[in-house]
Amino acid sequence: MRRQEALVVTAGTAAEASRDGEQPRPPGLGCRARAEPGGPQEPRQQWKTFLYCEPHKRIKEVLEEELSIKRDECHVKSTPAVALDGIWSIKRNLPMGGMMPGQQSRNSSLPQAKYYSRHGGLRIGKPVPASGLLHTVARYKFYLAFENSQHVDYITEKLWRNAFLAGAVPVVLGPDRANYERFVPRGSFIHVDDFPSAASLAAYLLFLDRNLAVYRRYFHWRRSYAVHITSFWDEPWCRTCQAVQTSGDQPKSIQNLASWFERNMSGRARVRARGIIPGHGAREVGCAPGDLTATSASPGDSQSSSIASPGDNQASSIASPGDNQASSIASPGDSQALSSGTSSISQPHDDGGRTFTERGKVRRDVIDLSVCTREKLAHVKDCKAGSSGIPLQLVTNLFSLDLPQDWQLYQYHVTYSPDLASRRLRIALLYSHSKLLDKAKAFDGTILFLSEKLDLKVTELTSETQRGETVTITLTLTTQLSSSSPVCIQFFSVIFRKIFKKLKMYQIGRNFYKPSEPVEIPQYKLSLWPGFAVSVSRFESRLLLNADVSYKVLRNETVLEFMTDLCLRTGMSHFTETCQKQLVGLIVLTRYNNKTYRIDDIDWSVKPTHAFQKRDGSEITYMDYYKQQYNITLSDLNQPVLVSLLKRKRKDSSEPQMVHLVPELCFLTGLSSQATSDFHLMKAVAEETRLSPVGRQQQLARLVDDIQRNQVARLELETWGLHFGSQISLTGRVVPSEKILLQDHTCQPATAADWSKDMRTCKILSSQPLSRWLIVCCNRAENLIEGLMSCLRRVGGPMGFNVGYPKIIKVDEKPAAFLRAIQLHVNPDVQLVMCILPSNPKNYYDSIKKYLSSDCPVPSQCVLTRTLTKQGMMMSVATKIAMQMTCKLGGELWAVEIPLKSLMVAGIDICRDALNKDVVVVGFVASINSRITRWFSRCVLQRTAADIADCLKVCLTGALNKWYKHNHDLPSRIIIYRDGVGDGQLKTVLDYEVPQLLSSVTECSSGASSSRLSVVVVRKRCLLRFFTETGHTVQNPPLGTVVDSEATRAEYDFYLVSQTANRGTVSPTYYNIIYDDNGLKPDHMQRLTFKLCHLYYNWQGLISVPAPCQYAHKLTFLVAQSIHKEPSLELSDNLFYL
């Protein structure tokens, strides 16, 4: 598409010229009919001409105003098309520069290329009719959308019409990447300029062809946008008419086409947002020229306009819906100035360290600091702390950070003239000036932070490079930041990152580790690196550092050793395929630079003896590179290389960088699924990592001592005016313990966290007799059934659960045999199916659960053969099986006293499907009776980019209908606990999920009897720890400990300890009430939350989260790991997933 297309509007008429005392210009095109250019021009008549290039000189003579068209357009002679293998291409002309025809070596690695043209011919001669165009393109993964000139704003319509509509990934050439991203989503195309050579591009395309997960990332934009093709001729003329009508007697004069064009973002097609994304208006880009006035938005898009106003041209025209939440530390527009290195697909990676701004993004947990709904809640606006319970003195793992009262951080934007691509050179030149040497400073190449303000708002410095070039550096003050600013919060984290570097600790992920002090577990070939997880944030009214002990688990096994062992076990016939499956996706660590990488592919064609091109253009083999760079001699010269796809460190938005890693130098991290199922291995790891409160306190004390003793670290803090203070102590409360209510007995457990012994002798609240059920087992498990049945009857009687004798079906030890037997024998009368599975149950379990949860909905119970062979534990095993089966049949086990009547509680959890990461599994579980002992469960699968639910209205409406069916009225109060909220998602939950819930409540309620809603965000993983001091030692706090001040945020939140830790340190759970219509007192909300932690029927004790959250987690886990489809609603009344 030629971006020169423009609406040419005349600016003068005869009448107007006469008023100015001038004669009308004579026509310049000879005799024409009236109302045509060249004919007599009627008074007040305007002539409009729509062109796609500069007006012909004869037309120029007619126009009252001459438009300046100054584009760097250039055309070349048509030449044959060039296409890569597996890539479909339609072209008329070849672009200037880039990949040229006749160079077979550039695409020799990609044979069997397909060539098409409108009229056939070319090399193979395959004509493609217009009707079969999209069908043909859709058969290929990639499409070369090359324009016939490489010039600014010159983008081919084939990008939209052919590639996007057909579902192929476009490979583009023409304007630079930034120019394309003004009109299409950032991750929707591949740009040729991101690769140093055609061979590099070809290697990347081959990589994508082999790795579907990475290839599918180029389609993520379709979750929020759809392609809309404008009418090529109709729409510009319609807008011309609209412009004429709206201009009235005043014609529109365009003096500068370039600036007019930038404001209107012209293009032949546009990508339109599908609707309002959470918290953001829908966006529309690439509007055709002639949009002189904003067009009306589609229904629901009240926040959007089809064009940007003249002052809006700085706004991104295709930004992802959630991108504006992650704003850069720099001022708007500054982030684009970050420099980037050249991509290389084969060079071993040597990371030079992160930039100060950490890739230009605000940390996600810092984003959550801006979300505070407490000020809108009148009942807790002044005070959110409760008062009930016994006061308790606690010690935390928080440390004070003291700052001067008038402390300020000054942010400067730094520019260079001429511009310098090298970030290191930028920093070196700036730091060489004496004006900055004595000041505390932090600089990432674009943004400079100073602890003291410079004398002038704009400061100019002059430097000279080693080549003698003079460079002018301009420092412009952009803002002054107080210590409470989110930017400063992130800045302090960067300061502590530098301090940990001084302590010789390495950053892996967000945590810092000491590889010099490993803890070895030799019998399992494991190493543990001790370290710390650290976060700086604002708690209530002051700045605090949160530090906790962390361990990095490393295997003393290289990838090469793993591959060798795998080859011996599988044989060569299936080795490469098995190796690919087991290694791709794992994280490895290279100890020569202590960095981690994700394995995205294995390149079997590249060996250590092969050469790659370094950044300076020279070539070197991998074996020589490691010898020269790290003095490492590779032992196996026939090993393949691992491919890792790196994310870009800065917001240059170019393609990810591929690096090659040598398996011999890569150590596996983490534990495999086989290792986590090894009881003895996990016990050995736990003995080292599960620190007692005393051990944790000793490690924290050592950290403080190391910082205070290290002169360089201490100086870094003092330079910025920071003082590392003491450990924080505070006052918490212990709420009363709860009584467990059974059918004919109320028990006060001797141990507050466990009432399993009471369950053996007391009757449960209610149960259904089990008389029509099946047991499916293999032949060798037949002798275990009698023992199981005997124990079930012995434990079932006292509980009030009557178990009849089942129908036993014996099958072969094959998953298909189990499934076939179930299909043959399950009928509508069957209450439950029990399957006794062999020792390796995954295939069996998944197929059985999928069939009995979705296709033929019947409650099922799976038991491992080895579980039934533990004779000494059979009574305990039978008790747990009996309780699970009771729940799956709709029974109720126990209850706690709930003072609030007509209360519904619900839990929401979200996770990704194990087989398809594009699918989000949403679990919703709600109580349907006033005792909170019966539950409604619903699971929905959706496709969204973020872990945000868009089905909550349907789920809550279903729960309210079920409540009404059982109670003949709607609940007065609804309290929903939302688990699974990641850092940075709090605002989206508030803006997108809460309105869905409110809409459901409003539509289901009738007039004055409307239910009141509260929404509580639950987080299990938090760094905060609490200890009680007893004499000269510390220990875990008691059950029911609540902390709602000092260590909390400014929101309506609290911490609750609702579990015990027999070994190690107990972790509190964090609760943040983001919406509250119920107006419960903080004491009541805290007590209710504690009560709900008693109601999880799969454990006779307290758990770390309210029961509905844990039920929702179990439901989503079953669906995401085994079923991969929505369970049948026929099972919604039963806890079939326990």
JSON list of N, CA and C in Angstrom, two decimals, residues 743-797:
[
{"chain": "A", "resi": 743, "resn": "GLN", "atom": "N", "xyz": [-22.88, -34.62, 63.73]},
{"chain": "A", "resi": 743, "resn": "GLN", "atom": "CA", "xyz": [-24.31, -34.88, 63.80]},
{"chain": "A", "resi": 743, "resn": "GLN", "atom": "C", "xyz": [-24.82, -34.94, 65.24]},
{"chain": "A", "resi": 744, "resn": "ASP", "atom": "N", "xyz": [-24.11, -35.65, 66.10]},
{"chain": "A", "resi": 744, "resn": "ASP", "atom": "CA", "xyz": [-24.56, -35.81, 67.49]},
{"chain": "A", "resi": 744, "resn": "ASP", "atom": "C", "xyz": [-23.47, -35.46, 68.48]},
{"chain": "A", "resi": 745, "resn": "HIS", "atom": "N", "xyz": [-22.53, -34.64, 68.04]},
{"chain": "A", "resi": 745, "resn": "HIS", "atom": "CA", "xyz": [-21.39, -34.38, 68.91]},
{"chain": "A", "resi": 745, "resn": "HIS", "atom": "C", "xyz": [-20.73, -33.07, 68.50]},
{"chain": "A", "resi": 746, "resn": "THR", "atom": "N", "xyz": [-20.27, -32.33, 69.48]},
{"chain": "A", "resi": 746, "resn": "THR", "atom": "CA", "xyz": [-19.47, -31.12, 69.24]},
{"chain": "A", "resi": 746, "resn": "THR", "atom": "C", "xyz": [-18.12, -31.35, 69.85]},
{"chain": "A", "resi": 747, "resn": "CYS", "atom": "N", "xyz": [-17.10, -31.32, 69.04]},
{"chain": "A", "resi": 747, "resn": "CYS", "atom": "CA", "xyz": [-15.76, -31.64, 69.54]},
{"chain": "A", "resi": 747, "resn": "CYS", "atom": "C", "xyz": [-14.88, -30.40, 69.55]},
{"chain": "A", "resi": 748, "resn": "GLN", "atom": "N", "xyz": [-14.11, -30.31, 70.62]},
{"chain": "A", "resi": 748, "resn": "GLN", "atom": "CA", "xyz": [-13.08, -29.28, 70.73]},
{"chain": "A", "resi": 748, "resn": "GLN", "atom": "C", "xyz": [-11.76, -30.02, 70.59]},
{"chain": "A", "resi": 749, "resn": "PRO", "atom": "N", "xyz": [-11.17, -30.05, 69.41]},
{"chain": "A", "resi": 749, "resn": "PRO", "atom": "CA", "xyz": [-9.98, -30.88, 69.18]},
{"chain": "A", "resi": 749, "resn": "PRO", "atom": "C", "xyz": [-8.87, -30.58, 70.17]},
{"chain": "A", "resi": 750, "resn": "ALA", "atom": "N", "xyz": [-8.25, -31.65, 70.65]},
{"chain": "A", "resi": 750, "resn": "ALA", "atom": "CA", "xyz": [-7.11, -31.48, 71.56]},
{"chain": "A", "resi": 750, "resn": "ALA", "atom": "C", "xyz": [-6.00, -30.71, 70.88]},
{"chain": "A", "resi": 751, "resn": "THR", "atom": "N", "xyz": [-5.81, -31.03, 69.60]},
{"chain": "A", "resi": 751, "resn": "THR", "atom": "CA", "xyz": [-4.88, -30.27, 68.78]},
{"chain": "A", "resi": 751, "resn": "THR", "atom": "C", "xyz": [-5.71, -29.47, 67.80]},
{"chain": "A", "resi": 752, "resn": "ALA", "atom": "N", "xyz": [-5.63, -28.16, 67.90]},
{"chain": "A", "resi": 752, "resn": "ALA", "atom": "CA", "xyz": [-6.53, -27.30, 67.13]},
{"chain": "A", "resi": 752, "resn": "ALA", "atom": "C", "xyz": [-6.43, -27.53, 65.63]},
{"chain": "A", "resi": 753, "resn": "ALA", "atom": "N", "xyz": [-5.29, -28.04, 65.16]},
{"chain": "A", "resi": 753, "resn": "ALA", "atom": "CA", "xyz": [-5.10, -28.21, 63.72]},
{"chain": "A", "resi": 753, "resn": "ALA", "atom": "C", "xyz": [-5.47, -29.60, 63.23]},
{"chain": "A", "resi": 754, "resn": "ASP", "atom": "N", "xyz": [-5.98, -30.50, 64.09]},
{"chain": "A", "resi": 754, "resn": "ASP", "atom": "CA", "xyz": [-6.24, -31.88, 63.66]},
{"chain": "A", "resi": 754, "resn": "ASP", "atom": "C", "xyz": [-7.36, -32.48, 64.51]},
{"chain": "A", "resi": 755, "resn": "TRP", "atom": "N", "xyz": [-8.43, -32.93, 63.84]},
{"chain": "A", "resi": 755, "resn": "TRP", "atom": "CA", "xyz": [-9.51, -33.64, 64.54]},
{"chain": "A", "resi": 755, "resn": "TRP", "atom": "C", "xyz": [-9.81, -34.97, 63.85]},
{"chain": "A", "resi": 756, "resn": "SER", "atom": "N", "xyz": [-8.79, -35.59, 63.27]},
{"chain": "A", "resi": 756, "resn": "SER", "atom": "CA", "xyz": [-8.99, -36.86, 62.58]},
{"chain": "A", "resi": 756, "resn": "SER", "atom": "C", "xyz": [-9.40, -37.97, 63.53]},
{"chain": "A", "resi": 757, "resn": "LYS", "atom": "N", "xyz": [-8.90, -37.98, 64.77]},
{"chain": "A", "resi": 757, "resn": "LYS", "atom": "CA", "xyz": [-9.28, -39.03, 65.72]},
{"chain": "A", "resi": 757, "resn": "LYS", "atom": "C", "xyz": [-10.76, -38.93, 66.08]},
{"chain": "A", "resi": 758, "resn": "ASP", "atom": "N", "xyz": [-11.27, -37.71, 66.20]},
{"chain": "A", "resi": 758, "resn": "ASP", "atom": "CA", "xyz": [-12.69, -37.54, 66.53]},
{"chain": "A", "resi": 758, "resn": "ASP", "atom": "C", "xyz": [-13.58, -38.07, 65.41]},
{"chain": "A", "resi": 759, "resn": "MET", "atom": "N", "xyz": [-13.11, -37.99, 64.17]},
{"chain": "A", "resi": 759, "resn": "MET", "atom": "CA", "xyz": [-13.94, -38.41, 63.03]},
{"chain": "A", "resi": 759, "resn": "MET", "atom": "C", "xyz": [-14.16, -39.92, 63.02]},
{"chain": "A", "resi": 760, "resn": "ARG", "atom": "N", "xyz": [-13.32, -40.69, 63.67]},
{"chain": "A", "resi": 760, "resn": "ARG", "atom": "CA", "xyz": [-13.45, -42.15, 63.65]},
{"chain": "A", "resi": 760, "resn": "ARG", "atom": "C", "xyz": [-14.57, -42.64, 64.56]},
{"chain": "A", "resi": 761, "resn": "THR", "atom": "N", "xyz": [-14.94, -41.83, 65.52]},
{"chain": "A", "resi": 761, "resn": "THR", "atom": "CA", "xyz": [-15.94, -42.29, 66.50]},
{"chain": "A", "resi": 761, "resn": "THR", "atom": "C", "xyz": [-17.24, -41.50, 66.46]},
{"chain": "A", "resi": 762, "resn": "CYS", "atom": "N", "xyz": [-17.32, -40.46, 65.64]},
{"chain": "A", "resi": 762, "resn": "CYS", "atom": "CA", "xyz": [-18.50, -39.61, 65.61]},
{"chain": "A", "resi": 762, "resn": "CYS", "atom": "C", "xyz": [-19.17, -39.67, 64.24]},
{"chain": "A", "resi": 763, "resn": "LYS", "atom": "N", "xyz": [-20.49, -39.50, 64.24]},
{"chain": "A", "resi": 763, "resn": "LYS", "atom": "CA", "xyz": [-21.23, -39.52, 62.99]},
{"chain": "A", "resi": 763, "resn": "LYS", "atom": "C", "xyz": [-21.11, -38.19, 62.27]},
{"chain": "A", "resi": 764, "resn": "ILE", "atom": "N", "xyz": [-20.94, -38.29, 60.95]},
{"chain": "A", "resi": 764, "resn": "ILE", "atom": "CA", "xyz": [-20.88, -37.09, 60.12]},
{"chain": "A", "resi": 764, "resn": "ILE", "atom": "C", "xyz": [-22.27, -36.49, 59.99]},
{"chain": "A", "resi": 765, "resn": "LEU", "atom": "N", "xyz": [-22.36, -35.28, 59.46]},
{"chain": "A", "resi": 765, "resn": "LEU", "atom": "CA", "xyz": [-23.64, -34.57, 59.41]},
{"chain": "A", "resi": 765, "resn": "LEU", "atom": "C", "xyz": [-24.67, -35.29, 58.56]},
{"chain": "A", "resi": 766, "resn": "SER", "atom": "N", "xyz": [-24.30, -35.70, 57.35]},
{"chain": "A", "resi": 766, "resn": "SER", "atom": "CA", "xyz": [-25.25, -36.40, 56.49]},
{"chain": "A", "resi": 766, "resn": "SER", "atom": "C", "xyz": [-24.47, -37.20, 55.45]},
{"chain": "A", "resi": 767, "resn": "SER", "atom": "N", "xyz": [-25.13, -38.29, 54.96]},
{"chain": "A", "resi": 767, "resn": "SER", "atom": "CA", "xyz": [-24.47, -39.11, 53.94]},
{"chain": "A", "resi": 767, "resn": "SER", "atom": "C", "xyz": [-25.53, -39.86, 53.16]},
{"chain": "A", "resi": 768, "resn": "GLN", "atom": "N", "xyz": [-25.15, -40.31, 51.97]},
{"chain": "A", "resi": 768, "resn": "GLN", "atom": "CA", "xyz": [-26.00, -41.15, 51.13]},
{"chain": "A", "resi": 768, "resn": "GLN", "atom": "C", "xyz": [-25.48, -42.58, 51.18]},
{"chain": "A", "resi": 769, "resn": "PRO", "atom": "N", "xyz": [-26.33, -43.58, 51.38]},
{"chain": "A", "resi": 769, "resn": "PRO", "atom": "CA", "xyz": [-25.84, -44.99, 51.36]},
{"chain": "A", "resi": 769, "resn": "PRO", "atom": "C", "xyz": [-25.31, -45.35, 49.98]},
{"chain": "A", "resi": 770, "resn": "LEU", "atom": "N", "xyz": [-24.24, -46.11, 49.96]},
{"chain": "A", "resi": 770, "resn": "LEU", "atom": "CA", "xyz": [-23.62, -46.53, 48.71]},
{"chain": "A", "resi": 770, "resn": "LEU", "atom": "C", "xyz": [-23.94, -48.00, 48.47]},
{"chain": "A", "resi": 771, "resn": "SER", "atom": "N", "xyz": [-24.82, -48.27, 47.51]},
{"chain": "A", "resi": 771, "resn": "SER", "atom": "CA", "xyz": [-25.23, -49.65, 47.25]},
{"chain": "A", "resi": 771, "resn": "SER", "atom": "C", "xyz": [-25.00, -50.07, 45.81]},
{"chain": "A", "resi": 772, "resn": "ARG", "atom": "N", "xyz": [-25.05, -49.15, 44.87]},
{"chain": "A", "resi": 772, "resn": "ARG", "atom": "CA", "xyz": [-24.90, -49.48, 43.46]},
{"chain": "A", "resi": 772, "resn": "ARG", "atom": "C", "xyz": [-23.60, -48.85, 42.94]},
{"chain": "A", "resi": 773, "resn": "TRP", "atom": "N", "xyz": [-22.54, -49.64, 43.04]},
{"chain": "A", "resi": 773, "resn": "TRP", "atom": "CA", "xyz": [-21.26, -49.09, 42.60]},
{"chain": "A", "resi": 773, "resn": "TRP", "atom": "C", "xyz": [-20.36, -50.18, 42.04]},
{"chain": "A", "resi": 774, "resn": "LEU", "atom": "N", "xyz": [-19.33, -49.77, 41.32]},
{"chain": "A", "resi": 774, "resn": "LEU", "atom": "CA", "xyz": [-18.43, -50.69, 40.63]},
{"chain": "A", "resi": 774, "resn": "LEU", "atom": "C", "xyz": [-17.01, -50.53, 41.17]},
{"chain": "A", "resi": 775, "resn": "ILE", "atom": "N", "xyz": [-16.28, -51.62, 41.15]},
{"chain": "A", "resi": 775, "resn": "ILE", "atom": "CA", "xyz": [-14.83, -51.59, 41.35]},
{"chain": "A", "resi": 775, "resn": "ILE", "atom": "C", "xyz": [-14.18, -52.21, 40.12]},
{"chain": "A", "resi": 776, "resn": "VAL", "atom": "N", "xyz": [-13.32, -51.45, 39.45]},
{"chain": "A", "resi": 776, "resn": "VAL", "atom": "CA", "xyz": [-12.60, -51.92, 38.28]},
{"chain": "A", "resi": 776, "resn": "VAL", "atom": "C", "xyz": [-11.13, -52.08, 38.68]},
{"chain": "A", "resi": 777, "resn": "CYS", "atom": "N", "xyz": [-10.59, -53.26, 38.49]},
{"chain": "A", "resi": 777, "resn": "CYS", "atom": "CA", "xyz": [-9.22, -53.52, 38.91]},
{"chain": "A", "resi": 777, "resn": "CYS", "atom": "C", "xyz": [-8.58, -54.53, 37.96]},
{"chain": "A", "resi": 778, "resn": "CYS", "atom": "N", "xyz": [-7.27, -54.61, 38.03]},
{"chain": "A", "resi": 778, "resn": "CYS", "atom": "CA", "xyz": [-6.56, -55.63, 37.26]},
{"chain": "A", "resi": 778, "resn": "CYS", "atom": "C", "xyz": [-6.50, -56.93, 38.08]},
{"chain": "A", "resi": 779, "resn": "ASN", "atom": "N", "xyz": [-6.08, -58.00, 37.44]},
{"chain": "A", "resi": 779, "resn": "ASN", "atom": "CA", "xyz": [-6.16, -59.32, 38.06]},
{"chain": "A", "resi": 779, "resn": "ASN", "atom": "C", "xyz": [-5.34, -59.41, 39.34]},
{"chain": "A", "resi": 780, "resn": "ARG", "atom": "N", "xyz": [-4.16, -58.81, 39.36]},
{"chain": "A", "resi": 780, "resn": "ARG", "atom": "CA", "xyz": [-3.29, -58.96, 40.53]},
{"chain": "A", "resi": 780, "resn": "ARG", "atom": "C", "xyz": [-3.75, -58.14, 41.73]},
{"chain": "A", "resi": 781, "resn": "ALA", "atom": "N", "xyz": [-4.72, -57.24, 41.52]},
{"chain": "A", "resi": 781, "resn": "ALA", "atom": "CA", "xyz": [-5.24, -56.43, 42.63]},
{"chain": "A", "resi": 781, "resn": "ALA", "atom": "C", "xyz": [-6.50, -57.03, 43.22]},
{"chain": "A", "resi": 782, "resn": "GLU", "atom": "N", "xyz": [-6.95, -58.17, 42.68]},
{"chain": "A", "resi": 782, "resn": "GLU", "atom": "CA", "xyz": [-8.23, -58.76, 43.13]},
{"chain": "A", "resi": 782, "resn": "GLU", "atom": "C", "xyz": [-8.18, -59.16, 44.60]},
{"chain": "A", "resi": 783, "resn": "ASN", "atom": "N", "xyz": [-7.02, -59.66, 45.03]},
{"chain": "A", "resi": 783, "resn": "ASN", "atom": "CA", "xyz": [-6.93, -60.13, 46.41]},
{"chain": "A", "resi": 783, "resn": "ASN", "atom": "C", "xyz": [-6.91, -58.99, 47.43]},
{"chain": "A", "resi": 784, "resn": "LEU", "atom": "N", "xyz": [-6.79, -57.73, 46.97]},
{"chain": "A", "resi": 784, "resn": "LEU", "atom": "CA", "xyz": [-6.78, -56.59, 47.89]},
{"chain": "A", "resi": 784, "resn": "LEU", "atom": "C", "xyz": [-8.18, -56.06, 48.17]},
{"chain": "A", "resi": 785, "resn": "ILE", "atom": "N", "xyz": [-9.15, -56.47, 47.35]},
{"chain": "A", "resi": 785, "resn": "ILE", "atom": "CA", "xyz": [-10.49, -55.88, 47.46]},
{"chain": "A", "resi": 785, "resn": "ILE", "atom": "C", "xyz": [-11.17, -56.29, 48.76]},
{"chain": "A", "resi": 786, "resn": "GLU", "atom": "N", "xyz": [-11.04, -57.56, 49.17]},
{"chain": "A", "resi": 786, "resn": "GLU", "atom": "CA", "xyz": [-11.70, -58.02, 50.40]},
{"chain": "A", "resi": 786, "resn": "GLU", "atom": "C", "xyz": [-11.21, -57.22, 51.60]},
{"chain": "A", "resi": 787, "resn": "GLY", "atom": "N", "xyz": [-9.89, -57.01, 51.67]},
{"chain": "A", "resi": 787, "resn": "GLY", "atom": "CA", "xyz": [-9.34, -56.23, 52.79]},
{"chain": "A", "resi": 787, "resn": "GLY", "atom": "C", "xyz": [-9.85, -54.80, 52.78]},
{"chain": "A", "resi": 788, "resn": "LEU", "atom": "N", "xyz": [-9.94, -54.21, 51.58]},
{"chain": "A", "resi": 788, "resn": "LEU", "atom": "CA", "xyz": [-10.44, -52.84, 51.48]},
{"chain": "A", "resi": 788, "resn": "LEU", "atom": "C", "xyz": [-11.90, -52.77, 51.91]},
{"chain": "A", "resi": 789, "resn": "MET", "atom": "N", "xyz": [-12.73, -53.69, 51.45]},
{"chain": "A", "resi": 789, "resn": "MET", "atom": "CA", "xyz": [-14.14, -53.68, 51.78]},
{"chain": "A", "resi": 789, "resn": "MET", "atom": "C", "xyz": [-14.36, -53.87, 53.28]},
{"chain": "A", "resi": 790, "resn": "SER", "atom": "N", "xyz": [-13.56, -54.73, 53.89]},
{"chain": "A", "resi": 790, "resn": "SER", "atom": "CA", "xyz": [-13.69, -54.95, 55.32]},
{"chain": "A", "resi": 790, "resn": "SER", "atom": "C", "xyz": [-13.40, -53.67, 56.11]},
{"chain": "A", "resi": 791, "resn": "CYS", "atom": "N", "xyz": [-12.34, -52.96, 55.70]},
{"chain": "A", "resi": 791, "resn": "CYS", "atom": "CA", "xyz": [-11.99, -51.71, 56.40]},
{"chain": "A", "resi": 791, "resn": "CYS", "atom": "C", "xyz": [-13.02, -50.62, 56.14]},
{"chain": "A", "resi": 792, "resn": "LEU", "atom": "N", "xyz": [-13.55, -50.55, 54.92]},
{"chain": "A", "resi": 792, "resn": "LEU", "atom": "CA", "xyz": [-14.56, -49.52, 54.61]},
{"chain": "A", "resi": 792, "resn": "LEU", "atom": "C", "xyz": [-15.80, -49.71, 55.47]},
{"chain": "A", "resi": 793, "resn": "ARG", "atom": "N", "xyz": [-16.21, -50.94, 55.66]},
{"chain": "A", "resi": 793, "resn": "ARG", "atom": "CA", "xyz": [-17.40, -51.19, 56.46]},
{"chain": "A", "resi": 793, "resn": "ARG", "atom": "C", "xyz": [-17.15, -50.91, 57.94]},
{"chain": "A", "resi": 794, "resn": "ARG", "atom": "N", "xyz": [-15.94, -51.19, 58.39]},
{"chain": "A", "resi": 794, "resn": "ARG", "atom": "CA", "xyz": [-15.61, -50.95, 59.79]},
{"chain": "A", "resi": 794, "resn": "ARG", "atom": "C", "xyz": [-15.57, -49.46, 60.11]},
{"chain": "A", "resi": 795, "resn": "VAL", "atom": "N", "xyz": [-15.03, -48.66, 59.20]},
{"chain": "A", "resi": 795, "resn": "VAL", "atom": "CA", "xyz": [-14.96, -47.22, 59.47]},
{"chain": "A", "resi": 795, "resn": "VAL", "atom": "C", "xyz": [-16.26, -46.53, 59.08]},
{"chain": "A", "resi": 796, "resn": "GLY", "atom": "N", "xyz": [-16.99, -47.08, 58.10]},
{"chain": "A", "resi": 796, "resn": "GLY", "atom": "CA", "xyz": [-18.21, -46.43, 57.62]},
{"chain": "A", "resi": 796, "resn": "GLY", "atom": "C", "xyz": [-19.35, -46.47, 58.62]},
{"chain": "A", "resi": 797, "resn": "GLY", "atom": "N", "xyz": [-19.45, -47.57, 59.40]},
{"chain": "A", "resi": 797, "resn": "GLY", "atom": "CA", "xyz": [-20.53, -47.70, 60.36]},
{"chain": "A", "resi": 797, "resn": "GLY", "atom": "C", "xyz": [-20.55, -46.59, 61.39]}
]
